[in-house]
GROMACS .gro file of C-alpha atoms in nm:
model
  354
    1MET     CA    1   0.462  -2.394   0.616
    2LYS     CA    2   0.590  -2.058   0.736
    3LYS     CA    3   0.515  -1.886   1.065
    4VAL     CA    4   0.380  -1.548   0.958
    5THR     CA    5   0.273  -1.255   1.173
    6ILE     CA    6   0.048  -0.992   1.021
    7ILE     CA    7   0.052  -0.651   1.186
    8GLY     CA    8  -0.277  -0.476   1.120
    9GLY     CA    9  -0.644  -0.507   1.201
   10GLY     CA   10  -0.825  -0.387   0.890
   11GLY     CA   11  -0.979  -0.566   0.596
   12THR     CA   12  -0.649  -0.619   0.413
   13ALA     CA   13  -0.484  -0.773   0.718
   14ILE     CA   14  -0.778  -1.009   0.770
   15PHE     CA   15  -0.776  -1.099   0.401
   16MET     CA   16  -0.402  -1.175   0.418
   17ALA     CA   17  -0.452  -1.390   0.726
   18THR     CA   18  -0.738  -1.583   0.566
   19TYR     CA   19  -0.567  -1.636   0.233
   20LEU     CA   20  -0.235  -1.743   0.384
   21THR     CA   21  -0.404  -1.977   0.630
   22LEU     CA   22  -0.572  -2.148   0.335
   23GLN     CA   23  -0.229  -2.171   0.173
   24GLY     CA   24  -0.110  -2.376   0.470
   25HIS     CA   25   0.083  -2.118   0.673
   26GLN     CA   26   0.058  -2.062   1.048
   27ILE     CA   27  -0.077  -1.711   1.087
   28THR     CA   28  -0.079  -1.474   1.384
   29VAL     CA   29  -0.256  -1.139   1.354
   30CYS     CA   30  -0.179  -0.849   1.586
   31ASP     CA   31  -0.270  -0.483   1.611
   32GLU     CA   32  -0.288  -0.210   1.869
   33GLU     CA   33  -0.587  -0.232   2.103
   34TRP     CA   34  -0.743   0.091   1.979
   35HIS     CA   35  -0.757  -0.047   1.625
   36GLY     CA   36  -0.881  -0.391   1.717
   37ALA     CA   37  -1.260  -0.387   1.671
   38LYS     CA   38  -1.256  -0.593   1.351
   39LEU     CA   39  -1.010  -0.844   1.495
   40ARG     CA   40  -1.222  -0.887   1.808
   41ALA     CA   41  -1.522  -0.967   1.589
   42VAL     CA   42  -1.320  -1.245   1.427
   43GLN     CA   43  -1.209  -1.370   1.769
   44GLU     CA   44  -1.571  -1.392   1.878
   45ALA     CA   45  -1.634  -1.618   1.579
   46GLY     CA   46  -1.359  -1.857   1.687
   47ASN     CA   47  -1.101  -1.700   1.454
   48GLY     CA   48  -1.295  -1.830   1.154
   49VAL     CA   49  -1.316  -1.627   0.831
   50ASP     CA   50  -1.468  -1.711   0.491
   51LEU     CA   51  -1.286  -1.615   0.172
   52ILE     CA   52  -1.491  -1.546  -0.141
   53GLY     CA   53  -1.408  -1.389  -0.476
   54ASN     CA   54  -1.148  -1.432  -0.748
   55CYS     CA   55  -0.855  -1.506  -0.516
   56GLY     CA   56  -1.009  -1.834  -0.404
   57THR     CA   57  -1.276  -1.958  -0.168
   58GLY     CA   58  -1.275  -2.144   0.158
   59HIS     CA   59  -1.313  -2.126   0.534
   60ALA     CA   60  -0.999  -2.051   0.735
   61VAL     CA   61  -0.942  -2.068   1.108
   62ILE     CA   62  -0.663  -1.824   1.187
   63HIS     CA   63  -0.404  -1.969   1.423
   64LYS     CA   64  -0.386  -1.674   1.664
   65ILE     CA   65  -0.525  -1.324   1.709
   66THR     CA   66  -0.359  -1.114   1.978
   67PHE     CA   67  -0.291  -0.758   2.089
   68ASP     CA   68   0.041  -0.852   2.252
   69VAL     CA   69   0.304  -0.744   2.001
   70ALA     CA   70   0.596  -0.913   2.179
   71SER     CA   71   0.436  -1.257   2.172
   72SER     CA   72   0.310  -1.211   1.816
   73LEU     CA   73   0.663  -1.153   1.686
   74ALA     CA   74   0.849  -1.398   1.908
   75ASP     CA   75   0.876  -1.686   1.660
   76ALA     CA   76   0.767  -1.521   1.334
   77GLU     CA   77   0.974  -1.597   1.024
   78VAL     CA   78   0.795  -1.342   0.806
   79VAL     CA   79   0.619  -1.027   0.926
   80LEU     CA   80   0.368  -0.853   0.699
   81VAL     CA   81   0.254  -0.503   0.793
   82SER     CA   82  -0.081  -0.385   0.662
   83ALA     CA   83  -0.165  -0.034   0.781
   84MET     CA   84  -0.221   0.313   0.640
   85ALA     CA   85   0.087   0.520   0.571
   86LYS     CA   86   0.005   0.769   0.845
   87ARG     CA   87   0.026   0.484   1.100
   88HIS     CA   88   0.368   0.364   0.987
   89ASP     CA   89   0.573   0.580   1.221
   90ALA     CA   90   0.381   0.463   1.529
   91ILE     CA   91   0.375   0.100   1.416
   92THR     CA   92   0.748   0.091   1.349
   93ASP     CA   93   0.805   0.228   1.701
   94TRP     CA   94   0.579  -0.049   1.833
   95ILE     CA   95   0.736  -0.344   1.653
   96ALA     CA   96   1.104  -0.247   1.627
   97PRO     CA   97   1.205  -0.346   1.983
   98HIS     CA   98   1.063  -0.697   1.934
   99LEU     CA   99   1.206  -0.783   1.591
  100LYS     CA  100   1.497  -1.028   1.579
  101ASP     CA  101   1.788  -1.118   1.354
  102GLY     CA  102   1.683  -1.331   1.059
  103GLN     CA  103   1.325  -1.211   1.035
  104VAL     CA  104   1.184  -1.067   0.713
  105VAL     CA  105   0.947  -0.769   0.735
  106CYS     CA  106   0.741  -0.650   0.437
  107PHE     CA  107   0.495  -0.360   0.425
  108SER     CA  108   0.182  -0.376   0.208
  109ALA     CA  109   0.167  -0.115   0.072
  110GLY     CA  110   0.504   0.025   0.173
  111ASN     CA  111   0.516   0.396   0.097
  112CYS     CA  112   0.881   0.392   0.208
  113ALA     CA  113   0.796   0.266   0.558
  114SER     CA  114   1.096   0.034   0.528
  115ILE     CA  115   1.322   0.339   0.551
  116THR     CA  116   1.149   0.442   0.873
  117LEU     CA  117   1.173   0.096   1.028
  118LYS     CA  118   1.533   0.032   0.926
  119LYS     CA  119   1.646   0.347   1.108
  120LYS     CA  120   1.488   0.216   1.429
  121LEU     CA  121   1.642  -0.131   1.422
  122GLY     CA  122   1.996  -0.033   1.513
  123GLY     CA  123   2.228  -0.315   1.422
  124LYS     CA  124   1.966  -0.589   1.403
  125LYS     CA  125   1.999  -0.812   1.098
  126VAL     CA  126   1.637  -0.786   0.990
  127ILE     CA  127   1.549  -0.778   0.619
  128VAL     CA  128   1.302  -0.496   0.560
  129GLY     CA  129   1.110  -0.421   0.242
  130GLU     CA  130   0.778  -0.341   0.085
  131MET     CA  131   0.538  -0.429  -0.193
  132GLN     CA  132   0.440  -0.221  -0.492
  133GLY     CA  133   0.090  -0.118  -0.392
  134ASN     CA  134  -0.139  -0.324  -0.177
  135ILE     CA  135  -0.147  -0.702  -0.182
  136GLY     CA  136  -0.471  -0.688  -0.380
  137PRO     CA  137  -0.810  -0.515  -0.414
  138CYS     CA  138  -0.973  -0.676  -0.112
  139ARG     CA  139  -1.255  -0.590   0.125
  140LEU     CA  140  -1.405  -0.711   0.450
  141VAL     CA  141  -1.765  -0.752   0.327
  142ALA     CA  142  -1.900  -0.888   0.657
  143PRO     CA  143  -1.741  -0.925   1.003
  144THR     CA  144  -1.605  -1.269   0.910
  145THR     CA  145  -1.610  -1.265   0.529
  146VAL     CA  146  -1.341  -1.123   0.300
  147THR     CA  147  -1.318  -1.095  -0.075
  148CYS     CA  148  -1.052  -1.010  -0.331
  149ALA     CA  149  -1.142  -0.900  -0.681
  150PHE     CA  150  -0.839  -1.047  -0.860
  151PRO     CA  151  -0.635  -1.367  -0.831
  152TYR     CA  152  -0.300  -1.325  -0.661
  153ALA     CA  153  -0.033  -1.204  -0.903
  154GLU     CA  154   0.340  -1.206  -0.836
  155LYS     CA  155   0.426  -0.879  -0.663
  156PRO     CA  156   0.710  -0.638  -0.733
  157VAL     CA  157   0.899  -0.571  -0.410
  158ALA     CA  158   1.207  -0.384  -0.295
  159ALA     CA  159   1.415  -0.383   0.021
  160PHE     CA  160   1.568  -0.093   0.205
  161PRO     CA  161   1.852  -0.087   0.147
  162ALA     CA  162   1.809  -0.235  -0.201
  163LYS     CA  163   2.131  -0.433  -0.163
  164ASP     CA  164   1.906  -0.668   0.041
  165ASN     CA  165   1.666  -0.727  -0.251
  166ASP     CA  166   1.775  -1.087  -0.309
  167ALA     CA  167   1.739  -1.170   0.060
  168LEU     CA  168   1.392  -1.011   0.066
  169VAL     CA  169   1.273  -1.212  -0.233
  170ALA     CA  170   1.418  -1.533  -0.090
  171GLY     CA  171   1.250  -1.478   0.247
  172LEU     CA  172   0.915  -1.358   0.117
  173SER     CA  173   0.862  -1.584  -0.187
  174PRO     CA  174   0.759  -1.894   0.011
  175VAL     CA  175   0.470  -1.683   0.145
  176TYR     CA  176   0.399  -1.451  -0.148
  177PRO     CA  177   0.573  -1.509  -0.484
  178CYS     CA  178   0.752  -1.187  -0.576
  179HIS     CA  179   1.033  -1.032  -0.776
  180ALA     CA  180   1.258  -0.736  -0.703
  181VAL     CA  181   1.257  -0.394  -0.864
  182LYS     CA  182   1.522  -0.127  -0.826
  183ASN     CA  183   1.435   0.029  -0.488
  184VAL     CA  184   1.157   0.145  -0.258
  185PHE     CA  185   1.105   0.472  -0.445
  186GLN     CA  186   1.017   0.267  -0.751
  187THR     CA  187   0.768   0.050  -0.558
  188THR     CA  188   0.608   0.356  -0.400
  189LEU     CA  189   0.576   0.561  -0.718
  190SER     CA  190   0.462   0.265  -0.931
  191SER     CA  191   0.158   0.184  -0.718
  192PRO     CA  192  -0.164   0.214  -0.922
  193ASN     CA  193  -0.310   0.405  -0.627
  194VAL     CA  194  -0.079   0.699  -0.696
  195ALA     CA  195  -0.247   0.758  -1.030
  196ILE     CA  196  -0.604   0.647  -0.956
  197HIS     CA  197  -0.708   0.724  -0.601
  198LEU     CA  198  -0.675   1.101  -0.569
  199ALA     CA  199  -0.801   1.185  -0.916
  200GLY     CA  200  -1.084   0.934  -0.911
  201THR     CA  201  -1.204   1.026  -0.563
  202LEU     CA  202  -1.173   1.405  -0.573
  203LEU     CA  203  -1.354   1.425  -0.907
  204ASN     CA  204  -1.643   1.237  -0.745
  205THR     CA  205  -1.682   1.441  -0.427
  206SER     CA  206  -2.047   1.526  -0.490
  207LYS     CA  207  -2.138   1.164  -0.563
  208MET     CA  208  -1.960   1.039  -0.251
  209GLU     CA  209  -2.145   1.292  -0.037
  210THR     CA  210  -2.491   1.225  -0.183
  211MET     CA  211  -2.499   0.852  -0.264
  212ASN     CA  212  -2.571   0.594   0.006
  213ASP     CA  213  -2.360   0.318  -0.148
  214PHE     CA  214  -2.090   0.481  -0.359
  215ARG     CA  215  -1.858   0.244  -0.544
  216LEU     CA  216  -1.574   0.429  -0.714
  217TYR     CA  217  -1.505   0.182  -0.991
  218GLN     CA  218  -1.872   0.140  -1.078
  219ASP     CA  219  -2.019   0.484  -1.007
  220GLY     CA  220  -1.719   0.714  -1.038
  221MET     CA  221  -1.541   0.619  -1.359
  222SER     CA  222  -1.605   0.813  -1.681
  223PRO     CA  223  -1.403   0.915  -1.987
  224SER     CA  224  -1.319   1.248  -1.825
  225VAL     CA  225  -1.201   1.087  -1.501
  226ALA     CA  226  -0.992   0.843  -1.703
  227GLU     CA  227  -0.839   1.134  -1.892
  228VAL     CA  228  -0.726   1.303  -1.569
  229ILE     CA  229  -0.582   0.975  -1.443
  230SER     CA  230  -0.397   0.939  -1.774
  231VAL     CA  231  -0.246   1.288  -1.735
  232VAL     CA  232  -0.133   1.201  -1.379
  233GLU     CA  233   0.040   0.898  -1.528
  234ASP     CA  234   0.204   1.118  -1.792
  235GLU     CA  235   0.342   1.339  -1.513
  236ARG     CA  236   0.456   1.034  -1.320
  237GLU     CA  237   0.637   0.897  -1.624
  238LYS     CA  238   0.850   1.212  -1.645
  239VAL     CA  239   0.962   1.155  -1.286
  240MET     CA  240   1.019   0.782  -1.338
  241ASP     CA  241   1.231   0.856  -1.645
  242GLN     CA  242   1.433   1.112  -1.450
  243MET     CA  243   1.501   0.859  -1.174
  244GLY     CA  244   1.577   0.570  -1.411
  245TYR     CA  245   1.280   0.359  -1.301
  246ALA     CA  246   1.067   0.134  -1.520
  247ARG     CA  247   0.737   0.290  -1.624
  248THR     CA  248   0.399   0.152  -1.518
  249ARG     CA  249   0.051   0.260  -1.623
  250ALA     CA  250  -0.282   0.170  -1.465
  251VAL     CA  251  -0.522   0.375  -1.674
  252GLY     CA  252  -0.581   0.084  -1.913
  253GLN     CA  253  -0.767  -0.088  -1.633
  254ILE     CA  254  -0.984   0.221  -1.591
  255TYR     CA  255  -1.078   0.217  -1.960
  256ALA     CA  256  -1.156  -0.155  -1.923
  257LEU     CA  257  -1.399  -0.071  -1.642
  258LEU     CA  258  -1.589   0.153  -1.884
  259GLU     CA  259  -1.634  -0.127  -2.139
  260TYR     CA  260  -1.871  -0.352  -1.949
  261PRO     CA  261  -1.932  -0.634  -2.204
  262LYS     CA  262  -1.570  -0.661  -2.316
  263HIS     CA  263  -1.405  -0.708  -1.977
  264PRO     CA  264  -1.587  -0.952  -1.748
  265GLU     CA  265  -1.258  -1.009  -1.565
  266VAL     CA  266  -1.297  -0.673  -1.385
  267ALA     CA  267  -1.660  -0.727  -1.283
  268GLN     CA  268  -1.580  -0.797  -0.916
  269PHE     CA  269  -1.332  -0.511  -0.905
  270ARG     CA  270  -1.595  -0.274  -1.043
  271VAL     CA  271  -1.836  -0.337  -0.753
  272LEU     CA  272  -1.590  -0.305  -0.464
  273ALA     CA  273  -1.739  -0.075  -0.201
  274GLY     CA  274  -1.599   0.265  -0.119
  275PRO     CA  275  -1.445   0.501  -0.051
  276THR     CA  276  -1.674   0.506   0.251
  277LYS     CA  277  -1.546   0.817   0.431
  278GLY     CA  278  -1.567   1.065   0.147
  279VAL     CA  279  -1.282   1.313   0.122
  280HIS     CA  280  -1.146   1.188   0.455
  281ASP     CA  281  -1.105   0.832   0.328
  282ARG     CA  282  -0.765   0.668   0.289
  283TYR     CA  283  -0.810   0.704  -0.088
  284VAL     CA  284  -0.751   1.076  -0.031
  285VAL     CA  285  -0.558   1.103   0.294
  286GLU     CA  286  -0.307   0.825   0.236
  287ASP     CA  287  -0.233   0.894  -0.127
  288ALA     CA  288  -0.199   1.271  -0.084
  289TYR     CA  289   0.029   1.219   0.217
  290ALA     CA  290   0.244   0.946   0.066
  291GLY     CA  291   0.285   0.853  -0.302
  292ASN     CA  292   0.162   1.175  -0.459
  293SER     CA  293   0.368   1.395  -0.228
  294LEU     CA  294   0.679   1.190  -0.300
  295LEU     CA  295   0.609   1.223  -0.672
  296ALA     CA  296   0.559   1.600  -0.644
  297SER     CA  297   0.871   1.648  -0.435
  298ILE     CA  298   1.095   1.460  -0.679
  299ALA     CA  299   0.947   1.662  -0.964
  300LYS     CA  300   1.016   1.984  -0.771
  301ASN     CA  301   1.372   1.873  -0.699
  302PHE     CA  302   1.449   1.833  -1.070
  303GLY     CA  303   1.237   2.114  -1.215
  304ILE     CA  304   0.974   1.883  -1.367
  305GLU     CA  305   0.627   2.030  -1.409
  306THR     CA  306   0.348   1.826  -1.244
  307PRO     CA  307   0.054   2.070  -1.231
  308VAL     CA  308  -0.222   1.809  -1.206
  309VAL     CA  309  -0.055   1.613  -0.926
  310ASN     CA  310   0.012   1.939  -0.740
  311ALA     CA  311  -0.350   2.046  -0.782
  312LEU     CA  312  -0.482   1.716  -0.648
  313ILE     CA  313  -0.261   1.739  -0.339
  314THR     CA  314  -0.378   2.096  -0.284
  315LEU     CA  315  -0.746   1.999  -0.313
  316ALA     CA  316  -0.699   1.705  -0.075
  317SER     CA  317  -0.526   1.937   0.173
  318VAL     CA  318  -0.800   2.200   0.154
  319LEU     CA  319  -1.077   1.946   0.203
  320ASN     CA  320  -0.902   1.787   0.503
  321LYS     CA  321  -0.763   2.110   0.652
  322GLU     CA  322  -0.417   1.955   0.651
  323ASP     CA  323  -0.111   2.034   0.443
  324PHE     CA  324  -0.027   1.686   0.320
  325TYR     CA  325   0.284   1.794   0.133
  326ALA     CA  326   0.432   1.968   0.437
  327SER     CA  327   0.384   1.667   0.663
  328GLY     CA  328   0.407   1.390   0.408
  329LEU     CA  329   0.652   1.163   0.232
  330THR     CA  330   0.879   1.406   0.050
  331LEU     CA  331   1.245   1.442  -0.032
  332GLU     CA  332   1.252   1.733   0.212
  333ASN     CA  333   1.123   1.522   0.501
  334LEU     CA  334   1.352   1.232   0.408
  335GLY     CA  335   1.656   1.459   0.412
  336LEU     CA  336   1.714   1.412   0.039
  337ALA     CA  337   1.617   1.752  -0.102
  338GLY     CA  338   1.880   1.895  -0.334
  339LYS     CA  339   2.039   1.556  -0.397
  340SER     CA  340   2.111   1.429  -0.746
  341VAL     CA  341   1.950   1.123  -0.901
  342GLU     CA  342   2.270   0.932  -0.842
  343GLU     CA  343   2.290   1.037  -0.476
  344ILE     CA  344   1.928   0.945  -0.409
  345ASN     CA  345   1.949   0.606  -0.577
  346ASP     CA  346   2.281   0.533  -0.407
  347TYR     CA  347   2.120   0.604  -0.068
  348LEU     CA  348   1.829   0.373  -0.150
  349GLU     CA  349   2.075   0.104  -0.260
  350THR     CA  350   2.320   0.121   0.031
  351GLY     CA  351   2.125   0.284   0.316
  352GLU     CA  352   2.406   0.534   0.359
  353LEU     CA  353   2.370   0.903   0.281
  354LYS     CA  354   2.696   1.043   0.147
   0.00000   0.00000   0.00000
């Protein structure tokens, strides 16, 4: 049994807490008061949550739900952070003063938040890293019921700095089996969300705004949408090759969604609800701000053409009246613009910018 604190109050955090409680771990969940409505609903039910779906079933009683960050982190061995990328700066400010030597912190999904947190820890010997994408396609389907469409699969992870990869895997594996990849740029860029979310959502704007119960993977997938997602992956592959990172492709899953009789294994994934907030949903806001902007900025740095990715970021920015590239996760904002591949990867490996 591990003592695990989950920072976050949304559906993914509650799913994590439920799943890990059923796995025998002692779980504390904590978020800021303003984001605590869903956690308070669970508290009112005696901390009990039901898990359904392909990741298992059962009733879990979460050990502790609190809004006191100091107490939540006091004896945690592993800290999992589940929050949108645009919250990462505030959350790292909130938790950094209370983290202690020997703790392991992992973001799901990371979007390079480990870089942000590490800078705020001073000399503390805290292992910081992140997962490739989210922990799984999960939803809060009722105030005290969560589901996940797929069984848990071993997650790629990376630490910042990547020289701590072995320590991250050792600390995290008793909670979530995982294996290391090169660095946090690779985990961020390899997320399936980078390829799927912006293209899939923006090409379905009219459906999202006119349907009462829009479900992207059931109502929004078509051969044309899959083709755009495939082109985004082609553009991503050019950047991954430039950086020396292993390639990943998610579009095969999209084609599987279109072949209903042949792929019963994606049936629960197909009917996941959302996006629920249209063009303002995290499927647009988070992925334009984080993974896609990082992808576009690396391409720009090395003269790689990514016209479709650039167009999707532009559309997302227009629809939200916010310049996601200017404010987002880019080489410019990380202080890495103009650096070579070797300089960037060395920084991600050592944590030192030379």
